[in-house]
Each structure stands twice: as C-alpha cells, then as structure tokens.
C-alpha cells in the first residue's frame, strides 16, 4: 500500500520561500507521477503541478509558473515542492498525491497535508 | 480551464436521509469525474471515479451517476460518519480542477 508522508507545518514571512517534502513508501517510487495540490481555507483543492520521479520532468499550472519548483530525490523516494515570493494568499494546506492508475486518473492516495502560513 | 460547479454549497440532513449532490462541468468531460469526501484536518478521500465506479472499501450507500457535463453523488441512507464536505474533480483535461465543495451538516 502506497503511503505519502509530508513534512511539518511552516510559518513564513511575505516574500520568503517554502519547501515542502513528500516521502513515498510501499511502491516503486518511479512508477508514476507525483502531483501537488493546495487548499486554501474554505475552498476546494487547486492543482499546482506534477513531477515525473523517473526523469524529473515537470509540468506546472500556469498561475504558478515562475514561482514553483518541483524536484525529486530518488535515493530517498522523496519529492519536493518549493514556492517562492510568498504572499498572504499562499496560506493553505499543501498536499502531494499520486494517480490511482495510469492515464486519466483521480488522485489516491494523498499525503496528510502541510499547512503553510504566510504572515508578517 | 474546466470549471466545476457544485450545488448546494451546504446541505442539512438527518441520519437515514437520502442525500443528492450535483456537480456541473463547464464543458463535456465524458465520465472522467471523481468524488471525494473530506473531514476537518484530513486529506480528501477518494469515493468514486469514472463517474460511477466505487473505490475499494467505500460503503455501497454511496453511488455516482452522470456523463458529459452533469453528475450526481447520492448517499442512500446518511450515516453519522458521512457528515463531511464532498468535492467533485474532473480529470478529463489538464489542469485537473475541483468543485468548491458541498458541506453536509447535521439537521
């Protein structure tokens, strides 16, 4: 059974960067993409982008282009999401998730979430 | 991007009630729709995918239907554990997008 374990909560000042990790266990790390979503208070999840753990290629949502960087470390089966130039609107819970199956697929499982608070 | 619109935003119901939540896509997504349940402080949990396929381990009181642009999630007999927020998500095209959620509250 695939498990995704994320790093702990972060508090950042406006203009800073945050780097969230997601460690996968229970399956072959390079088998499928890893996706990142975020969820602001009271809102639905928002897709941010994905990374191919095998080769490291990435696809980002247009609204995060230039501010988000996704990387991976195959030696530890961990992916990272770094968001820069933080503003108060970036306060949200950030999730990693894997596709349930290949091709067009919903997300299952999800990590437990990482709360990022941006406040001066 | 495809916009997903859920209704209602909030629903008050009692244990044993039949509950229906609707989700409308701004363009056709065939049957590439999923439903999730989310409880406070937890990640979304996949309930249904391909519009009507029940995820393993999900109780049979949950069902989904629809195709194209209009979809429904039905809970046949609401149980205490079902009070939560429900989200639809399309995965027909990138970027994958979610509805704004329907909160099911105790009446």
Short mmCIF file of C-alpha atoms in Angstrom, two decimals:
data_model
loop_
_atom_site.label_atom_id
_atom_site.label_comp_id
_atom_site.label_asym_id
_atom_site.label_seq_id
_atom_site.Cartn_x
_atom_site.Cartn_y
_atom_site.Cartn_z
CA UNK A 1 0.00 0.00 0.00
CA UNK A 2 1.41 3.36 -1.04
CA UNK A 3 1.92 5.87 1.76
CA UNK A 4 2.84 9.52 1.37
CA UNK A 5 4.28 11.33 4.38
CA UNK A 6 4.78 15.09 4.22
CA UNK A 7 6.94 17.48 6.21
CA UNK A 8 5.57 19.57 9.06
CA UNK A 9 3.82 22.91 9.21
CA UNK A 10 5.65 26.07 8.22
CA UNK A 11 5.26 29.76 9.05
CA UNK A 12 6.84 32.16 6.59
CA UNK A 13 7.02 35.91 6.07
CA UNK A 14 5.83 37.53 2.84
CA UNK A 15 8.48 37.36 0.15
CA UNK A 16 10.11 34.24 1.57
CA UNK A 17 10.18 30.73 0.08
CA UNK A 18 8.93 27.44 1.46
CA UNK A 19 9.98 23.90 0.58
CA UNK A 20 7.64 21.03 1.39
CA UNK A 21 8.69 17.38 1.16
CA UNK A 22 6.68 14.25 0.42
CA UNK A 23 8.21 10.82 1.08
CA UNK A 24 6.69 7.81 -0.67
CA UNK A 25 6.78 4.25 0.58
CA UNK A 26 5.11 0.99 -0.30
CA UNK A 27 5.59 1.05 -4.05
CA UNK A 28 8.14 1.71 -6.75
CA UNK A 29 8.90 5.43 -6.43
CA UNK A 30 9.48 5.99 -10.13
CA UNK A 31 6.34 4.16 -11.24
CA UNK A 32 4.03 7.18 -11.51
CA UNK A 33 3.92 10.93 -11.41
CA UNK A 34 3.58 12.84 -8.16
CA UNK A 35 1.13 15.72 -8.13
CA UNK A 36 0.86 18.71 -5.81
CA UNK A 37 -2.37 20.44 -4.82
CA UNK A 38 -3.11 23.17 -2.34
CA UNK A 39 -6.28 24.03 -0.48
CA UNK A 40 -6.93 27.48 0.92
CA UNK A 41 -9.30 27.77 3.90
CA UNK A 42 -12.89 27.05 2.90
CA UNK A 43 -12.04 26.30 -0.72
CA UNK A 44 -11.67 23.24 -2.93
CA UNK A 45 -8.26 21.83 -3.78
CA UNK A 46 -6.27 23.50 -6.56
CA UNK A 47 -3.84 21.60 -8.79
CA UNK A 48 -0.35 23.12 -8.81
CA UNK A 49 1.71 20.76 -10.92
CA UNK A 50 3.34 17.37 -11.26
CA UNK A 51 6.74 15.76 -11.45
CA UNK A 52 7.87 12.54 -13.08
CA UNK A 53 10.06 10.88 -10.41
CA UNK A 54 11.75 8.79 -13.08
CA UNK A 55 13.29 11.57 -15.17
CA UNK A 56 12.48 14.66 -13.16
CA UNK A 57 10.37 16.37 -15.84
CA UNK A 58 7.77 18.77 -14.53
CA UNK A 59 4.51 20.41 -15.57
CA UNK A 60 3.24 23.41 -13.65
CA UNK A 61 -0.11 25.16 -13.58
CA UNK A 62 0.11 28.43 -15.45
CA UNK A 63 -0.70 30.55 -12.42
CA UNK A 64 2.32 29.17 -10.53
CA UNK A 65 4.81 29.31 -13.42
CA UNK A 66 7.96 31.10 -12.32
CA UNK A 67 7.21 30.70 -8.61
CA UNK A 68 7.04 26.91 -8.11
CA UNK A 69 9.78 24.33 -8.47
CA UNK A 70 9.25 20.59 -8.05
CA UNK A 71 12.21 18.26 -7.61
CA UNK A 72 12.83 14.70 -6.51
CA UNK A 73 15.46 12.60 -4.76
CA UNK A 74 15.26 9.02 -5.96
CA UNK A 75 17.68 7.82 -3.27
CA UNK A 76 15.15 8.67 -0.56
CA UNK A 77 11.91 8.33 -2.61
CA UNK A 78 11.10 11.94 -1.80
CA UNK A 79 9.66 14.74 -3.90
CA UNK A 80 9.82 18.42 -3.03
CA UNK A 81 7.68 21.44 -3.84
CA UNK A 82 9.22 24.87 -3.39
CA UNK A 83 7.11 28.00 -3.68
CA UNK A 84 8.83 31.38 -3.74
CA UNK A 85 7.80 35.03 -3.33
CA UNK A 86 5.18 34.02 -0.81
CA UNK A 87 2.20 36.26 -0.14
CA UNK A 88 -0.67 36.01 2.30
CA UNK A 89 -2.87 34.40 -0.38
CA UNK A 90 -0.50 31.42 -0.40
CA UNK A 91 -1.64 30.45 3.09
CA UNK A 92 -3.06 26.98 2.54
CA UNK A 93 -2.65 23.29 3.17
CA UNK A 94 -0.36 21.76 0.55
CA UNK A 95 -0.83 18.13 -0.49
CA UNK A 96 1.10 15.64 -2.57
CA UNK A 97 -0.86 12.86 -4.24
CA UNK A 98 -0.39 10.05 -6.73
CA UNK A 99 -2.71 8.99 -9.53
CA UNK A 100 -4.83 5.95 -8.75
CA UNK A 101 -3.92 4.38 -12.08
CA UNK A 102 -2.21 5.22 -15.36
CA UNK A 103 -3.63 7.57 -17.95
CA UNK A 104 -6.53 9.81 -16.92
CA UNK A 105 -6.89 9.16 -13.22
CA UNK A 106 -8.12 10.65 -9.96
CA UNK A 107 -5.76 11.02 -7.02
CA UNK A 108 -5.30 8.30 -4.43
CA UNK A 109 -3.51 8.27 -2.06
CA UNK A 110 -2.85 11.76 -0.73
CA UNK A 111 -0.28 12.87 1.79
CA UNK A 112 -1.53 14.11 5.14
CA UNK A 113 -1.06 17.74 4.14
CA UNK A 114 1.32 20.51 5.19
CA UNK A 115 -0.06 23.80 6.49
CA UNK A 116 1.87 26.79 5.20
CA UNK A 117 1.04 30.07 6.88
CA UNK A 118 2.28 33.32 5.36
CA UNK A 119 2.15 36.17 7.81
CA UNK A 120 4.21 39.21 8.72
CA UNK B 1 -9.56 25.54 -17.55
CA UNK B 2 -12.72 23.49 -16.98
CA UNK B 3 -14.85 24.97 -14.20
CA UNK B 4 -16.66 22.62 -11.82
CA UNK B 5 -19.76 23.94 -10.04
CA UNK B 6 -21.34 22.06 -7.14
CA UNK B 7 -24.74 22.54 -5.57
CA UNK B 8 -25.80 23.06 -2.94
CA UNK B 9 -22.89 24.62 -1.04
CA UNK B 10 -24.35 23.41 2.24
CA UNK B 11 -26.87 20.70 2.90
CA UNK B 12 -28.60 19.98 6.23
CA UNK B 13 -29.81 16.43 6.64
CA UNK B 14 -30.65 13.81 9.25
CA UNK B 15 -29.32 10.31 9.76
CA UNK B 16 -31.17 7.98 7.41
CA UNK B 17 -31.94 10.66 4.81
CA UNK B 18 -31.25 10.19 1.11
CA UNK B 19 -28.84 12.90 0.01
CA UNK B 20 -28.00 14.07 -3.51
CA UNK B 21 -25.19 16.45 -4.50
CA UNK B 22 -24.80 17.73 -8.04
CA UNK B 23 -21.74 18.77 -9.99
CA UNK B 24 -21.71 20.54 -13.35
CA UNK B 25 -18.72 20.90 -15.66
CA UNK B 26 -18.28 23.94 -17.90
CA UNK B 27 -17.66 21.61 -20.86
CA UNK B 28 -18.01 17.91 -21.53
CA UNK B 29 -15.68 15.69 -19.51
CA UNK B 30 -17.16 12.35 -20.65
CA UNK B 31 -17.12 10.19 -17.48
CA UNK B 32 -13.79 11.44 -16.15
CA UNK B 33 -15.17 12.58 -12.83
CA UNK B 34 -14.28 11.69 -9.26
CA UNK B 35 -15.92 12.37 -5.90
CA UNK B 36 -14.01 12.87 -2.66
CA UNK B 37 -15.02 13.09 0.99
CA UNK B 38 -13.06 15.37 3.30
CA UNK B 39 -13.24 15.70 7.06
CA UNK B 40 -11.72 18.61 9.03
CA UNK B 41 -7.92 18.42 9.20
CA UNK B 42 -7.73 15.44 6.85
CA UNK B 43 -6.82 14.92 3.22
CA UNK B 44 -9.57 14.24 0.69
CA UNK B 45 -10.56 10.59 0.43
CA UNK B 46 -11.48 9.12 -2.95
CA UNK B 47 -15.02 7.69 -3.01
CA UNK B 48 -15.97 7.31 -6.67
CA UNK B 49 -14.17 7.59 -10.01
CA UNK B 50 -15.13 7.30 -13.66
CA UNK B 51 -18.37 8.94 -12.51
CA UNK B 52 -19.84 5.74 -11.05
CA UNK B 53 -17.08 3.30 -10.01
CA UNK B 54 -16.93 2.81 -6.26
CA UNK B 55 -13.42 2.88 -4.82
CA UNK B 56 -12.45 -0.26 -2.90
CA UNK B 57 -13.67 -0.19 0.69
CA UNK B 58 -16.24 2.56 0.19
CA UNK B 59 -19.72 1.64 1.51
CA UNK B 60 -22.34 0.77 -1.08
CA UNK B 61 -24.67 3.53 0.18
CA UNK B 62 -22.53 5.87 -1.94
CA UNK B 63 -23.24 5.97 -5.66
CA UNK B 64 -22.43 8.24 -8.57
CA UNK B 65 -24.01 8.87 -11.94
CA UNK B 66 -23.85 11.15 -14.95
CA UNK B 67 -21.75 11.85 -18.01
CA UNK B 68 -20.89 14.79 -20.20
CA UNK B 69 -21.45 17.85 -18.04
CA UNK B 70 -23.91 16.81 -15.30
CA UNK B 71 -23.13 14.46 -12.43
CA UNK B 72 -24.60 13.43 -9.10
CA UNK B 73 -23.37 11.85 -5.90
CA UNK B 74 -26.05 10.06 -3.88
CA UNK B 75 -25.89 8.76 -0.33
CA UNK B 76 -28.82 6.39 0.01
CA UNK B 77 -29.09 6.47 3.81
CA UNK B 78 -26.96 9.07 5.58
CA UNK B 79 -24.86 7.72 8.44
CA UNK B 80 -23.18 9.68 11.28
CA UNK B 81 -19.76 9.11 9.68
CA UNK B 82 -20.94 10.78 6.44
CA UNK B 83 -21.15 14.32 7.82
CA UNK B 84 -18.28 15.92 5.90
CA UNK B 85 -17.50 18.05 2.86
CA UNK B 86 -17.69 16.50 -0.61
CA UNK B 87 -15.79 17.59 -3.70
CA UNK B 88 -16.06 16.65 -7.34
CA UNK B 89 -12.99 16.69 -9.60
CA UNK B 90 -12.61 16.40 -13.36
CA UNK B 91 -9.58 14.64 -14.81
CA UNK B 92 -10.57 14.81 -18.47
CA UNK B 93 -8.02 17.51 -19.22
CA UNK B 94 -5.17 19.45 -17.62
CA UNK B 95 -5.27 21.16 -15.29
CA UNK B 96 -7.38 18.87 -13.17
CA UNK B 97 -9.98 21.02 -11.41
CA UNK B 98 -12.19 20.63 -8.36
CA UNK B 99 -15.57 21.93 -7.32
CA UNK B 100 -15.89 24.35 -4.42
CA UNK B 101 -17.38 21.69 -2.16
CA UNK B 102 -20.68 20.70 -0.54
CA UNK B 103 -20.78 20.57 3.24
CA UNK B 104 -23.21 18.01 4.63
CA UNK B 105 -24.33 19.13 8.08
CA UNK B 106 -26.44 17.58 10.79
CA UNK B 107 -30.00 18.91 10.71
#
